[in-house]
Amino acid sequence: MAEQKTISNERLISLIKAFKEDQTDENWNKVLGEIVMNAQFLMPARLNPHAAPPGAGDLAEMQAGARLQFIMITTTDNQRFFLAFTDANELRKWQVVENQQVVLMNFDNYASLILKDENIAGFVINPFGENLALNRKVVQHLKTRKEILLKGHAQHVVQKDTPVKLRKPDPYPTEMAEAMAEHMKKDKAIQSAFLMEMQREGMDSYLCVVDFQGDKDKVFEGIAGAAKPFLKGKYLDLVALDSAFGKKATEKAEPFYEKKKKKFGLF
């Protein structure tokens, strides 16, 4: 297989080595940060011979995904993981299959594939070397943390079987609520909003359930921007009121913000 494009993840390999020598939380977080924000990987895939070729070379980009079948590795307990190789040398340890191509991947690509298919357990980096596996729970957690880092908030679906505890914030984040309300007054799309604390899978965050019309990304990013200076290291999850979780979460709650309706008439 002619490799016409190479990648190198020297920093990631160095960080993994440092973690294995000293398994501290700090070293582990450095590994995860590099995987999520910077690393690129080579992923073997099988080309569908009945589809048009993805172009010159053996490195097919993600847009060719419709013509590719991604190759996975199965563990002894029948869990399926995508493969992620840090460089060409690690890739060569993998046995080439018929019609094999190589796809350039990053964390976001893997997360997208894994989280939309419950039958996929995660992905494993250099299975014949460092053998570092990230399961789907870790992938979801990292995806959420990356969204919060980049956008100030996360958008995701809370599965119906996920244990969730909701409560009134204590102490109540008055300054943040006031800043969010001031922003909401200026956004005609927002009708009302609820604010509470949520505990899910051992993580605490603020939860804001929003009744709105229009572009969700635009509405949520505006609210997150208003709240960000007051979060003090805490996370903010945003959910639409018309979602199943949003409706359930607000059954017994009162909105902290409601848009005033205009009164018509002479007085």
CSV table of C-alpha atoms in Angstrom, one decimal:
chain,number,residue,atom,x,y,z
A,1,MET,CA,0.0,0.0,0.0
A,2,ALA,CA,1.6,3.2,-1.1
A,3,GLU,CA,1.3,5.9,1.6
A,4,GLN,CA,1.2,9.3,-0.1
A,5,LYS,CA,0.5,11.2,3.1
A,6,THR,CA,2.0,10.8,6.6
A,7,ILE,CA,1.1,12.1,10.0
A,8,SER,CA,3.0,12.3,13.2
A,9,ASN,CA,1.7,12.4,16.8
A,10,GLU,CA,5.0,12.7,18.6
A,11,ARG,CA,3.5,14.9,21.4
A,12,LEU,CA,0.7,12.4,22.0
A,13,ILE,CA,3.0,9.5,22.2
A,14,SER,CA,5.2,11.4,24.6
A,15,LEU,CA,2.3,12.2,26.8
A,16,ILE,CA,1.0,8.6,26.8
A,17,LYS,CA,4.5,7.4,27.8
A,18,ALA,CA,4.7,10.0,30.6
A,19,PHE,CA,1.2,8.9,31.9
A,20,LYS,CA,2.2,5.2,31.9
A,21,GLU,CA,5.3,6.1,33.9
A,22,ASP,CA,3.4,8.3,36.4
A,23,GLN,CA,-0.4,7.7,36.3
A,24,THR,CA,-1.6,10.9,37.8
A,25,ASP,CA,-4.8,12.8,36.9
A,26,GLU,CA,-2.8,15.6,35.6
A,27,ASN,CA,-0.9,13.4,33.1
A,28,TRP,CA,-4.1,11.7,32.0
A,29,ASN,CA,-5.8,15.0,31.4
A,30,LYS,CA,-2.9,16.0,29.2
A,31,VAL,CA,-3.3,12.9,27.1
A,32,LEU,CA,-7.0,13.4,26.7
A,33,GLY,CA,-6.5,17.1,25.8
A,34,GLU,CA,-4.1,16.2,23.1
A,35,ILE,CA,-6.4,13.5,21.7
A,36,VAL,CA,-9.5,15.8,21.7
A,37,MET,CA,-7.9,19.1,20.5
A,38,ASN,CA,-4.9,18.3,18.3
A,39,ALA,CA,-4.3,14.6,17.3
A,40,GLN,CA,-5.0,13.1,13.9
A,41,PHE,CA,-5.2,9.4,13.2
A,42,LEU,CA,-5.0,6.9,10.4
A,43,MET,CA,-8.0,4.6,10.3
A,44,PRO,CA,-8.2,1.6,7.9
A,45,ALA,CA,-11.3,1.2,5.9
A,46,ARG,CA,-12.5,-1.1,3.1
A,47,LEU,CA,-13.4,0.4,-0.2
A,48,ASN,CA,-16.7,-0.6,-1.7
A,49,PRO,CA,-15.6,-1.8,-5.2
A,50,HIS,CA,-19.0,-1.0,-6.7
A,51,ALA,CA,-18.6,2.8,-5.9
A,52,ALA,CA,-16.5,5.4,-7.7
A,53,PRO,CA,-12.9,5.6,-6.4
A,54,PRO,CA,-12.3,8.3,-3.8
A,55,GLY,CA,-9.5,9.9,-5.7
A,56,ALA,CA,-5.7,9.5,-6.1
A,57,GLY,CA,-3.7,7.9,-3.3
A,58,ASP,CA,-4.5,5.6,-0.5
A,59,LEU,CA,-5.6,8.2,2.0
A,60,ALA,CA,-9.3,8.9,1.6
A,61,GLU,CA,-10.8,11.9,3.4
A,62,MET,CA,-13.9,11.7,5.5
A,63,GLN,CA,-16.1,13.0,2.7
A,64,ALA,CA,-15.6,9.7,1.0
A,65,GLY,CA,-17.1,7.9,3.9
A,66,ALA,CA,-20.2,6.9,2.0
A,67,ARG,CA,-18.0,4.6,-0.2
A,68,LEU,CA,-16.1,3.1,2.7
A,69,GLN,CA,-16.8,0.5,5.3
A,70,PHE,CA,-14.8,1.3,8.4
A,71,ILE,CA,-12.8,-1.6,9.8
A,72,MET,CA,-13.2,-2.5,13.5
A,73,ILE,CA,-11.5,-4.7,16.0
A,74,THR,CA,-13.5,-7.0,18.3
A,75,THR,CA,-12.5,-7.8,21.9
A,76,THR,CA,-12.8,-11.1,23.6
A,77,ASP,CA,-16.1,-10.0,25.1
A,78,ASN,CA,-17.4,-9.1,21.7
A,79,GLN,CA,-17.1,-5.3,22.0
A,80,ARG,CA,-16.3,-3.5,18.7
A,81,PHE,CA,-13.8,-0.6,18.6
A,82,PHE,CA,-12.7,1.6,15.7
A,83,LEU,CA,-9.0,1.6,15.0
A,84,ALA,CA,-6.8,4.7,15.4
A,85,PHE,CA,-3.1,4.7,14.4
A,86,THR,CA,-0.9,7.6,15.3
A,87,ASP,CA,1.5,7.1,12.3
A,88,ALA,CA,2.5,5.0,9.4
A,89,ASN,CA,4.7,2.7,11.4
A,90,GLU,CA,1.8,1.8,13.8
A,91,LEU,CA,-0.5,1.3,10.8
A,92,ARG,CA,2.0,-1.2,9.2
A,93,LYS,CA,1.4,-3.5,12.3
A,94,TRP,CA,-2.2,-3.9,11.0
A,95,GLN,CA,-2.8,-6.7,8.5
A,96,VAL,CA,-3.9,-5.1,5.2
A,97,VAL,CA,-7.3,-6.3,3.9
A,98,GLU,CA,-8.6,-6.4,0.4
A,99,ASN,CA,-9.5,-3.0,-1.1
A,100,GLN,CA,-8.1,-1.2,2.0
A,101,GLN,CA,-8.0,2.5,2.1
A,102,VAL,CA,-6.8,4.8,4.9
A,103,VAL,CA,-9.0,7.6,6.3
A,104,LEU,CA,-7.6,10.6,8.1
A,105,MET,CA,-9.6,11.1,11.3
A,106,ASN,CA,-9.7,13.3,14.3
A,107,PHE,CA,-11.6,13.1,17.6
A,108,ASP,CA,-14.7,14.8,16.3
A,109,ASN,CA,-14.9,12.2,13.4
A,110,TYR,CA,-14.7,9.3,15.8
A,111,ALA,CA,-17.2,10.8,18.2
A,112,SER,CA,-19.7,11.3,15.4
A,113,LEU,CA,-19.5,7.7,14.3
A,114,ILE,CA,-19.4,6.2,17.8
A,115,LEU,CA,-22.3,8.1,19.4
A,116,LYS,CA,-24.7,7.5,16.6
A,117,ASP,CA,-24.3,3.7,16.8
A,118,GLU,CA,-24.9,2.0,20.2
A,119,ASN,CA,-23.2,-1.2,18.9
A,120,ILE,CA,-19.8,0.5,18.8
A,121,ALA,CA,-17.9,0.5,22.1
A,122,GLY,CA,-15.4,3.2,21.3
A,123,PHE,CA,-12.0,3.5,19.6
A,124,VAL,CA,-8.5,2.2,20.4
A,125,ILE,CA,-5.3,4.0,19.7
A,126,ASN,CA,-2.4,1.9,18.4
A,127,PRO,CA,-3.8,-1.5,19.4
A,128,PHE,CA,-0.5,-3.2,18.8
A,129,GLY,CA,1.5,-0.5,20.6
A,130,GLU,CA,0.2,1.8,23.3
A,131,ASN,CA,-3.2,0.1,23.1
A,132,LEU,CA,-5.1,3.0,24.6
A,133,ALA,CA,-8.9,2.4,24.4
A,134,LEU,CA,-11.5,5.1,24.9
A,135,ASN,CA,-15.0,3.8,25.4
A,136,ARG,CA,-18.2,5.5,24.3
A,137,LYS,CA,-18.9,6.9,27.8
A,138,VAL,CA,-15.5,8.6,27.8
A,139,VAL,CA,-16.0,9.8,24.2
A,140,GLN,CA,-19.4,11.4,25.1
A,141,HIS,CA,-17.8,13.1,28.2
A,142,LEU,CA,-14.9,14.4,26.1
A,143,LYS,CA,-17.2,15.6,23.4
A,144,THR,CA,-19.3,17.5,25.9
A,145,ARG,CA,-16.3,19.1,27.6
A,146,LYS,CA,-14.9,20.2,24.2
A,147,GLU,CA,-18.2,21.8,23.3
A,148,ILE,CA,-18.3,23.7,26.6
A,149,LEU,CA,-14.7,24.8,26.1
A,150,LEU,CA,-15.3,26.1,22.6
A,151,LYS,CA,-18.9,27.4,22.9
A,152,GLY,CA,-19.5,27.9,26.6
A,153,HIS,CA,-22.2,25.2,26.6
A,154,ALA,CA,-23.0,21.7,25.5
A,155,GLN,CA,-25.9,20.4,23.5
A,156,HIS,CA,-26.7,16.7,23.8
A,157,VAL,CA,-29.6,14.3,24.3
A,158,VAL,CA,-30.0,12.9,27.8
A,159,GLN,CA,-31.0,9.3,27.3
A,160,LYS,CA,-34.2,8.2,29.0
A,161,ASP,CA,-32.3,5.5,31.1
A,162,THR,CA,-29.7,7.9,32.3
A,163,PRO,CA,-30.1,8.7,36.1
A,164,VAL,CA,-30.6,12.5,36.5
A,165,LYS,CA,-31.1,14.5,39.7
A,166,LEU,CA,-32.5,18.0,39.4
A,167,ARG,CA,-32.8,20.6,42.1
A,168,LYS,CA,-33.0,24.3,42.7
A,169,PRO,CA,-29.5,25.9,42.6
A,170,ASP,CA,-28.0,26.4,46.0
A,171,PRO,CA,-26.6,28.9,46.3
A,172,TYR,CA,-28.6,30.6,43.6
A,173,PRO,CA,-26.5,32.2,40.9
A,174,THR,CA,-28.2,35.5,41.0
A,175,GLU,CA,-25.7,37.5,38.9
A,176,MET,CA,-25.7,34.8,36.2
A,177,ALA,CA,-29.5,34.6,36.2
A,178,GLU,CA,-29.8,38.3,35.9
A,179,ALA,CA,-27.3,38.5,33.0
A,180,MET,CA,-29.1,35.7,31.2
A,181,ALA,CA,-32.4,37.4,31.7
A,182,GLU,CA,-31.1,40.7,30.3
A,183,HIS,CA,-29.9,38.9,27.2
A,184,MET,CA,-33.2,37.0,26.8
A,185,LYS,CA,-35.1,40.3,26.9
A,186,LYS,CA,-33.2,41.4,23.8
A,187,ASP,CA,-33.7,38.0,21.9
A,188,LYS,CA,-37.2,38.0,20.4
A,189,ALA,CA,-36.9,34.2,19.8
A,190,ILE,CA,-36.9,33.4,23.6
A,191,GLN,CA,-40.2,33.1,25.3
A,192,SER,CA,-39.2,31.7,28.7
A,193,ALA,CA,-36.5,29.8,30.5
A,194,PHE,CA,-36.0,27.6,33.6
A,195,LEU,CA,-32.8,27.4,35.6
A,196,MET,CA,-31.8,24.5,37.9
A,197,GLU,CA,-28.9,22.3,38.9
A,198,MET,CA,-28.4,18.9,37.3
A,199,GLN,CA,-26.4,15.9,38.5
A,200,ARG,CA,-25.8,13.3,35.9
A,201,GLU,CA,-23.2,10.5,35.8
A,202,GLY,CA,-21.4,12.0,38.8
A,203,MET,CA,-21.1,15.4,37.1
A,204,ASP,CA,-22.8,18.6,38.4
A,205,SER,CA,-23.9,21.4,36.0
A,206,TYR,CA,-26.4,24.2,35.6
A,207,LEU,CA,-29.3,23.2,33.4
A,208,CYS,CA,-31.2,25.9,31.5
A,209,VAL,CA,-34.4,24.8,29.7
A,210,VAL,CA,-35.4,27.3,27.1
A,211,ASP,CA,-38.7,27.9,25.3
A,212,PHE,CA,-37.8,29.5,22.0
A,213,GLN,CA,-38.5,29.7,18.3
A,214,GLY,CA,-35.9,29.8,15.5
A,215,ASP,CA,-32.2,28.8,15.2
A,216,LYS,CA,-31.3,26.7,18.2
A,217,ASP,CA,-27.5,27.2,17.8
A,218,LYS,CA,-27.9,31.0,17.7
A,219,VAL,CA,-30.2,31.1,20.7
A,220,PHE,CA,-28.1,28.8,22.8
A,221,GLU,CA,-24.8,30.5,22.0
A,222,GLY,CA,-26.2,33.8,23.0
A,223,ILE,CA,-27.4,32.5,26.4
A,224,ALA,CA,-24.1,30.8,27.0
A,225,GLY,CA,-22.2,34.0,26.2
A,226,ALA,CA,-24.2,35.9,28.8
A,227,ALA,CA,-23.7,33.1,31.4
A,228,LYS,CA,-20.0,32.4,30.8
A,229,PRO,CA,-18.5,35.1,33.0
A,230,PHE,CA,-20.4,33.9,36.0
A,231,LEU,CA,-20.0,30.1,35.7
A,232,LYS,CA,-16.9,30.0,37.9
A,233,GLY,CA,-15.8,26.6,36.5
A,234,LYS,CA,-19.2,25.0,36.5
A,235,TYR,CA,-20.7,23.7,33.3
A,236,LEU,CA,-23.9,24.9,31.6
A,237,ASP,CA,-26.2,22.5,29.8
A,238,LEU,CA,-28.9,23.9,27.5
A,239,VAL,CA,-32.0,22.0,26.5
A,240,ALA,CA,-35.1,23.0,24.4
A,241,LEU,CA,-38.4,23.0,26.3
A,242,ASP,CA,-40.1,21.1,23.5
A,243,SER,CA,-37.7,18.1,23.9
A,244,ALA,CA,-38.9,15.1,25.9
A,245,PHE,CA,-36.2,15.8,28.6
A,246,GLY,CA,-37.1,19.5,28.7
A,247,LYS,CA,-40.7,18.9,29.3
A,248,LYS,CA,-40.0,16.3,32.0
A,249,ALA,CA,-37.5,18.5,33.8
A,250,THR,CA,-39.8,21.5,34.0
A,251,GLU,CA,-43.0,19.7,35.1
A,252,LYS,CA,-42.9,21.1,38.6
A,253,ALA,CA,-40.6,24.1,38.0
A,254,GLU,CA,-41.2,27.8,37.6
A,255,PRO,CA,-39.4,29.9,34.9
A,256,PHE,CA,-36.9,32.4,36.1
A,257,TYR,CA,-37.5,34.4,32.9
A,258,GLU,CA,-40.7,35.0,31.0
A,259,LYS,CA,-41.1,37.5,28.1
A,260,LYS,CA,-43.7,40.1,28.9
A,261,LYS,CA,-46.6,40.1,26.6
A,262,LYS,CA,-47.6,43.3,25.0
A,263,LYS,CA,-50.9,44.8,26.0
A,264,PHE,CA,-53.2,46.2,23.4
A,265,GLY,CA,-55.9,48.8,23.8
A,266,LEU,CA,-56.2,52.5,24.8
A,267,PHE,CA,-54.9,52.0,28.4
